[in-house]
Coordinates of C-alpha atoms in Angstrom, one line a residue:
M1 CA 38.2 187.3 84.7
K2 CA 39.2 186.1 88.5
A3 CA 37.7 182.4 87.0
L4 CA 39.1 182.5 84.0
L5 CA 42.6 182.6 85.8
F6 CA 41.3 180.2 88.2
V7 CA 40.8 178.0 85.0
F8 CA 44.1 178.7 83.2
F9 CA 46.0 178.3 86.1
K10 CA 43.9 174.7 87.0
Q11 CA 44.9 173.3 83.7
I12 CA 48.7 174.0 83.4
T13 CA 49.6 173.2 87.6
V14 CA 49.1 169.2 87.3
P15 CA 51.1 169.0 84.2
F16 CA 53.6 171.4 85.4
V17 CA 53.7 169.3 88.5
I18 CA 54.7 166.5 86.9
V19 CA 56.8 168.1 84.4
F20 CA 58.8 169.2 87.0
I21 CA 58.8 165.8 89.2
L22 CA 60.2 164.1 85.6
F23 CA 62.8 166.7 85.0
S24 CA 64.2 168.2 88.1
S25 CA 66.6 165.5 88.6
E26 CA 67.7 165.8 85.6
F27 CA 69.3 169.2 86.7
G28 CA 72.0 169.7 89.4
I29 CA 73.6 166.5 90.6
V30 CA 75.1 164.4 87.6
K31 CA 74.4 160.9 88.4
Q32 CA 77.1 157.7 88.6
V33 CA 77.8 156.0 86.0
S34 CA 77.1 152.5 86.1
A35 CA 78.0 149.8 84.2
L36 CA 76.2 147.2 81.7
G37 CA 74.5 144.1 83.2
I38 CA 73.2 140.9 81.7
N39 CA 71.0 138.3 82.8
Y40 CA 72.7 135.4 83.5
G41 CA 69.8 132.3 83.3
Q42 CA 70.3 129.1 84.0
V43 CA 67.5 126.8 82.6
A44 CA 69.6 124.7 80.6
N45 CA 71.3 121.6 81.1
N46 CA 74.7 122.4 79.5
L47 CA 76.6 125.5 80.4
P48 CA 79.8 126.3 81.6
S49 CA 80.6 126.4 85.3
P50 CA 79.7 129.2 87.1
E51 CA 83.9 129.6 87.2
H52 CA 83.9 129.7 83.5
V53 CA 81.5 132.2 83.9
L54 CA 82.6 134.4 86.0
R55 CA 86.2 134.0 83.6
L56 CA 83.8 135.5 81.1
L57 CA 82.3 138.2 82.2
S58 CA 85.3 139.3 83.1
S59 CA 86.9 139.2 79.7
L60 CA 84.2 141.0 78.7
H61 CA 84.2 143.7 81.8
I62 CA 81.0 143.0 82.2
T63 CA 80.3 144.2 87.0
K64 CA 76.8 143.5 86.8
T65 CA 74.8 140.7 86.4
R66 CA 71.4 139.0 87.3
I67 CA 70.3 135.3 88.5
Y68 CA 67.0 134.1 88.7
D69 CA 68.0 132.3 92.0
T70 CA 70.2 132.0 94.9
N71 CA 72.1 129.3 93.7
P72 CA 74.7 128.8 96.3
K73 CA 77.3 127.5 93.4
V74 CA 77.0 130.5 91.8
L75 CA 77.3 133.2 95.0
S76 CA 80.3 131.0 95.9
A77 CA 82.1 131.0 92.6
F78 CA 81.1 135.3 92.5
A79 CA 83.0 135.6 95.5
N80 CA 86.2 137.9 95.7
S81 CA 85.2 139.3 92.2
S82 CA 83.9 142.6 91.2
I83 CA 80.9 141.3 89.8
E84 CA 77.7 142.9 91.5
L85 CA 75.1 140.4 92.1
I86 CA 71.3 140.7 91.8
V87 CA 69.7 137.4 92.9
T88 CA 65.7 136.5 92.8
V89 CA 63.1 135.1 95.1
P90 CA 61.3 132.2 92.6
N91 CA 57.6 133.3 92.0
E92 CA 56.7 129.9 93.7
A93 CA 58.6 131.4 97.1
V94 CA 57.3 134.6 97.2
A95 CA 54.2 134.4 98.6
G96 CA 55.5 132.0 101.7
L97 CA 57.7 135.6 102.1
A98 CA 54.4 137.9 103.1
D99 CA 55.3 136.6 107.1
P100 CA 58.2 138.7 108.1
A101 CA 59.9 135.6 110.0
Q102 CA 60.1 133.6 107.0
A103 CA 61.5 136.3 105.2
A104 CA 63.8 136.9 107.7
D105 CA 65.0 133.4 107.5
W106 CA 65.5 133.0 103.8
I107 CA 68.1 136.1 104.0
T108 CA 69.9 134.1 106.6
T109 CA 69.8 131.3 104.3
N110 CA 70.8 132.7 100.7
I111 CA 72.1 136.0 101.8
S112 CA 74.4 136.8 104.9
P113 CA 76.5 133.6 104.2
F114 CA 77.9 134.7 101.1
L115 CA 78.7 138.3 102.6
P116 CA 80.4 140.4 102.5
D117 CA 82.8 138.5 99.7
T118 CA 80.2 137.8 97.5
K119 CA 79.1 141.6 95.9
I120 CA 75.1 141.5 95.9
T121 CA 73.1 144.5 95.6
G122 CA 70.0 143.2 94.9
I123 CA 66.8 141.0 95.3
A124 CA 64.4 140.4 92.8
V125 CA 61.0 139.7 94.0
G126 CA 59.8 137.4 91.4
N127 CA 59.4 137.9 88.1
E128 CA 56.5 139.6 85.9
V129 CA 54.5 139.0 89.3
F130 CA 51.5 141.6 88.0
T131 CA 51.0 139.8 84.8
S132 CA 51.3 136.2 86.0
Q133 CA 47.3 135.5 86.7
D134 CA 48.5 134.3 90.4
S135 CA 46.1 136.0 92.6
V136 CA 48.2 134.6 96.0
L137 CA 51.5 135.7 94.5
I138 CA 50.0 138.9 93.3
D139 CA 48.4 139.6 96.5
N140 CA 52.0 138.9 98.6
V141 CA 54.2 140.5 96.8
V142 CA 54.7 143.6 98.1
D143 CA 54.4 142.1 101.7
A144 CA 57.5 139.6 100.7
M145 CA 59.3 142.5 99.8
M146 CA 58.5 144.7 103.1
G147 CA 59.5 141.5 105.0
L148 CA 63.0 141.4 103.3
H149 CA 63.7 144.5 103.5
Q150 CA 62.9 144.9 107.1
G151 CA 65.3 142.0 107.5
L152 CA 68.2 143.5 105.8
V153 CA 66.8 146.4 107.8
G154 CA 67.5 144.5 111.2
L155 CA 71.6 143.3 109.7
G156 CA 72.4 146.4 108.8
L157 CA 72.2 145.5 105.1
D158 CA 69.3 147.9 103.7
S159 CA 71.8 150.6 102.8
V160 CA 73.8 148.1 100.4
I161 CA 70.7 146.1 99.0
H162 CA 68.0 147.1 97.6
V163 CA 64.8 145.5 97.4
S164 CA 62.2 145.4 93.9
T165 CA 60.3 143.5 91.9
A166 CA 60.6 143.7 87.7
S167 CA 57.5 143.7 85.7
S168 CA 56.6 142.9 82.5
L169 CA 55.9 145.9 79.8
A170 CA 52.3 144.7 79.9
V171 CA 51.5 146.3 83.5
L172 CA 50.8 149.3 81.4
A173 CA 47.4 150.1 80.3
N174 CA 48.9 152.6 77.2
S175 CA 52.6 153.5 76.2
Y176 CA 52.2 155.4 73.2
P177 CA 53.1 158.1 73.2
P178 CA 55.4 157.8 75.9
S179 CA 53.8 161.3 77.9
L180 CA 50.0 159.2 77.6
G181 CA 51.7 156.4 79.7
S182 CA 49.2 154.5 82.4
F183 CA 49.2 151.4 84.4
R184 CA 46.5 149.2 83.9
P185 CA 43.2 150.2 85.7
E186 CA 43.1 147.0 87.1
L187 CA 46.2 147.2 88.9
A188 CA 46.1 150.6 90.4
E189 CA 45.3 149.0 93.6
L190 CA 48.5 147.1 93.6
I191 CA 51.1 149.4 91.6
G192 CA 50.2 151.5 94.6
P193 CA 51.8 150.1 97.5
L194 CA 54.4 148.7 95.2
L195 CA 55.7 152.7 94.4
R196 CA 54.8 153.7 97.9
F197 CA 57.4 150.7 99.0
L198 CA 60.2 151.4 96.1
S199 CA 59.9 156.0 97.0
V200 CA 60.4 155.2 101.3
T201 CA 63.4 152.9 100.3
G202 CA 64.8 154.6 97.3
S203 CA 65.0 151.5 95.2
P204 CA 64.9 151.2 91.8
F205 CA 61.0 150.3 89.3
W206 CA 62.8 147.5 87.3
I207 CA 60.7 147.0 83.9
N208 CA 61.2 144.2 81.3
A209 CA 60.7 146.1 78.1
Y210 CA 60.9 143.9 74.2
P211 CA 60.4 146.3 71.7
Y212 CA 61.0 142.6 69.4
F213 CA 57.3 141.9 70.4
A214 CA 55.9 145.1 69.4
Y215 CA 57.7 144.1 65.7
K216 CA 56.9 140.9 65.8
D217 CA 53.2 141.5 66.2
D218 CA 53.1 144.2 63.9
P219 CA 55.6 144.4 61.4
E220 CA 54.0 146.3 58.9
R221 CA 53.2 149.5 60.9
V222 CA 56.2 149.6 63.2
P223 CA 59.3 150.1 62.1
L224 CA 62.3 147.8 62.0
D225 CA 65.1 150.5 62.2
Y226 CA 62.8 152.4 64.8
V227 CA 63.3 149.4 66.9
L228 CA 67.1 148.3 66.1
F229 CA 68.3 151.5 67.0
N230 CA 69.2 152.4 63.3
S231 CA 69.0 155.8 62.3
G232 CA 65.7 156.9 61.2
A233 CA 62.6 159.8 61.6
G234 CA 61.3 158.1 64.6
M235 CA 58.8 160.0 66.9
V236 CA 58.2 163.1 68.3
D237 CA 55.6 162.5 71.5
P238 CA 53.0 165.8 70.3
N239 CA 52.3 166.4 73.9
T240 CA 56.0 167.1 75.1
G241 CA 58.0 167.7 71.7
L242 CA 60.3 165.1 72.9
K243 CA 61.9 163.1 70.0
Y244 CA 62.4 159.3 69.9
D245 CA 64.7 157.6 67.9
N246 CA 63.9 154.3 69.0
M247 CA 61.5 151.9 70.8
L248 CA 63.3 151.2 74.1
Y249 CA 63.5 155.2 75.3
A250 CA 60.2 155.5 74.5
Q251 CA 59.1 152.2 76.2
V252 CA 61.0 153.1 79.2
D253 CA 59.9 157.3 79.2
A254 CA 56.2 155.8 79.4
V255 CA 56.7 153.8 82.5
I256 CA 58.2 157.2 84.0
F257 CA 55.3 158.8 82.7
A258 CA 52.5 155.7 84.5
I259 CA 54.7 156.0 87.4
A260 CA 54.6 160.4 88.0
R261 CA 50.9 159.8 88.0
F262 CA 50.9 158.4 91.4
G263 CA 52.7 161.0 92.5
Y264 CA 55.9 159.0 92.5
G265 CA 58.3 160.8 89.6
G266 CA 61.7 160.6 91.6
I267 CA 61.4 156.6 91.7
E268 CA 64.7 155.7 89.1
V269 CA 63.4 153.3 86.2
R270 CA 66.3 150.6 85.0
V271 CA 65.5 148.1 82.3
S272 CA 65.9 144.6 84.1
E273 CA 65.6 142.3 81.0
T274 CA 65.9 143.6 76.8
G275 CA 67.1 141.9 74.6
W276 CA 66.4 139.9 71.1
P277 CA 66.2 136.5 69.6
S278 CA 68.8 135.3 67.1
K279 CA 65.9 131.9 66.4
G280 CA 62.7 131.7 66.0
D281 CA 59.7 129.8 64.5
D282 CA 58.0 130.5 61.1
D283 CA 55.7 132.9 63.2
E284 CA 58.2 135.0 64.6
M285 CA 59.0 137.6 62.3
G286 CA 62.6 139.3 63.0
A287 CA 63.9 136.8 65.0
T288 CA 67.6 136.5 63.0
V289 CA 71.3 136.5 64.0
E290 CA 71.6 140.0 61.9
N291 CA 68.7 141.8 63.4
A292 CA 70.0 140.4 67.0
M293 CA 73.5 141.5 66.9
I294 CA 72.2 145.1 65.5
Y295 CA 70.0 145.4 68.6
N296 CA 72.0 144.1 71.4
R297 CA 75.2 146.2 69.6
N298 CA 73.5 149.3 69.3
L299 CA 72.3 148.9 72.6
V300 CA 75.4 148.8 73.9
A301 CA 77.0 151.7 72.4
R302 CA 74.5 153.6 73.5
Q303 CA 75.2 152.7 76.8
L304 CA 78.9 153.4 76.8
E305 CA 78.5 157.1 75.9
N306 CA 75.8 157.0 79.1
E307 CA 72.8 158.1 77.0
G308 CA 70.0 158.7 79.2
T309 CA 65.7 158.6 77.9
P310 CA 64.7 161.8 76.0
L311 CA 62.7 162.7 78.8
R312 CA 65.7 162.2 81.9
P313 CA 68.3 162.6 79.3
R314 CA 70.8 163.5 82.2
T315 CA 70.2 160.0 83.9
R316 CA 72.0 157.0 82.3
L317 CA 69.3 154.6 81.5
E318 CA 70.9 151.1 83.6
V319 CA 70.0 148.2 81.1
Y320 CA 70.4 144.4 82.0
L321 CA 71.1 142.9 78.6
F322 CA 69.1 139.6 78.1
A323 CA 70.8 137.2 77.6
L324 CA 74.5 135.5 78.6
F325 CA 73.3 131.9 77.5
N326 CA 71.1 130.5 75.1
E327 CA 68.9 128.4 77.4
D328 CA 68.2 124.6 75.8
L329 CA 65.5 124.1 78.4
K330 CA 63.5 126.8 78.8
P331 CA 60.1 126.2 77.3
G332 CA 57.6 127.8 74.8
P333 CA 58.8 129.6 71.0
T334 CA 61.9 128.7 69.6
S335 CA 62.6 132.3 70.6
E336 CA 63.2 131.7 74.1
R337 CA 66.1 129.3 74.0
N338 CA 68.2 131.8 71.7
Y339 CA 68.2 135.2 73.4
G340 CA 71.7 134.0 74.5
L341 CA 75.0 136.1 73.0
Y342 CA 76.7 133.2 73.8
Q343 CA 76.2 129.4 73.3
P344 CA 76.5 127.0 76.0
D345 CA 80.4 125.3 75.0
G346 CA 81.7 129.5 75.1
S347 CA 80.8 130.4 71.4
M348 CA 79.5 133.5 70.8
A349 CA 76.6 133.4 68.9
Y350 CA 77.4 136.7 67.3
N351 CA 79.7 139.4 68.3
V352 CA 78.3 142.6 70.0
G353 CA 81.7 144.2 70.4
L354 CA 81.6 143.9 74.1
S355 CA 85.6 143.4 74.7
S356 CA 86.4 145.8 72.4
A357 CA 83.8 148.4 73.8
T358 CA 83.9 148.4 76.9
S359 CA 87.7 149.0 76.9
T360 CA 87.3 152.4 76.2
A361 CA 83.9 153.2 78.3
S362 CA 85.8 155.1 81.4
V363 CA 87.5 157.8 79.1
S364 CA 83.8 158.6 77.5
A365 CA 82.6 158.3 80.7
I366 CA 84.7 160.8 82.0
N367 CA 84.8 163.1 78.9
S368 CA 80.8 162.5 79.1
S369 CA 80.9 163.7 83.3
A370 CA 83.0 166.8 82.0
S371 CA 80.7 168.6 79.6
R372 CA 77.7 168.2 81.7
I373 CA 79.4 169.7 84.7
Q374 CA 80.1 173.0 82.8
G375 CA 76.3 173.1 81.2
D376 CA 75.5 172.7 85.1
K377 CA 74.6 176.6 85.2
S378 CA 72.7 177.3 82.5
N379 CA 70.4 173.9 82.6
W380 CA 69.0 175.3 85.6
L381 CA 67.2 178.0 83.4
W382 CA 66.5 175.5 80.6
F383 CA 64.5 173.6 82.7
C384 CA 62.5 176.1 84.3
I385 CA 62.0 177.3 80.8
I386 CA 60.7 173.8 79.1
S387 CA 59.2 172.5 82.4
I388 CA 56.5 175.7 81.7
S389 CA 56.3 175.3 78.0
L390 CA 55.9 171.6 78.4
A391 CA 52.9 171.8 80.8
L392 CA 51.2 174.5 78.6
Q393 CA 51.8 171.8 76.1
I394 CA 49.7 169.0 77.8
S395 CA 47.5 171.3 79.2
I396 CA 46.1 172.2 76.0
R397 CA 46.6 168.6 74.2
W398 CA 45.4 166.8 77.4
P399 CA 43.2 168.8 79.8
F400 CA 43.6 167.2 83.3

């Protein structure tokens, strides 16, 4: 009998701990509402001035944006505005910043001169580093992040500016179903130190997630309505019983599960890029204006409802749309130059309803927060029940 009990508790303990870690942040504290963000890429020769871009973002009530460098013209133009900026260390500069002295100099040159007038809230160290095939870049990214963080600590800015890196969804070995999300085995020695750094510093894990690619690669088996946030059957994770009505949320939860397998279930996952191209080559299935408008319009609507994912329903999923403009100098297939909501001349590529939708966002946020606060007491009991239930389901279907 003792042996049987030992086996039973062993089978449910690990899955229960994972589920407990993942769900515990959802019951108790209501997270502060944050604004929808957008990526402001500049790989083009015909874009409006940063001052015009600031006016455009302000008209759309966008208060968060990400740029892919530390362009001083942009940082100066955005001074004394309400826009919060994430700046980026380009991939080619990352290795040098593994030297703490160079990292400190980089902050002194690229960040400090613009503070506090410009609201710099994040530093992205490289972009899609772990899938870049550049071993020097990959080996140095975490050291560069540590050096930059220490530089911020020295200036008393570490509580204001977080340091992270944006990864491609290709860092996952498995993303379906979400509960089986896991990192590629060959990245384990690299991902571990990254997650440890993010956990210690309280920084988010940024993921570039594009359901469009899944549809383009397999349009026969991937339902278009599922990737476009349209109503439909969706899918149910057989291990957790959680229902997904769109692919983006499933992808994010797969990342959360993958992180939890390293013991860091408390790290927040944010979508640093997602979008849909409005034009593509003949072999780029689904790259149309109609699909791009539907995807981004539906995503914006959900953002303004403060939605979280099925795994973390009470934590609003922070998302940065890609991108603000079509960028005519980007290499690659036609789609790469057609992710923008706007043409370089400022005209809309298509209308996602941002200006009208965001005007009611604050009212929706207040109503949503009030209803969630009322349910806090009963949520804790429900949390305990669902954690035990899910742990039992996972232990049966997926023994550790």
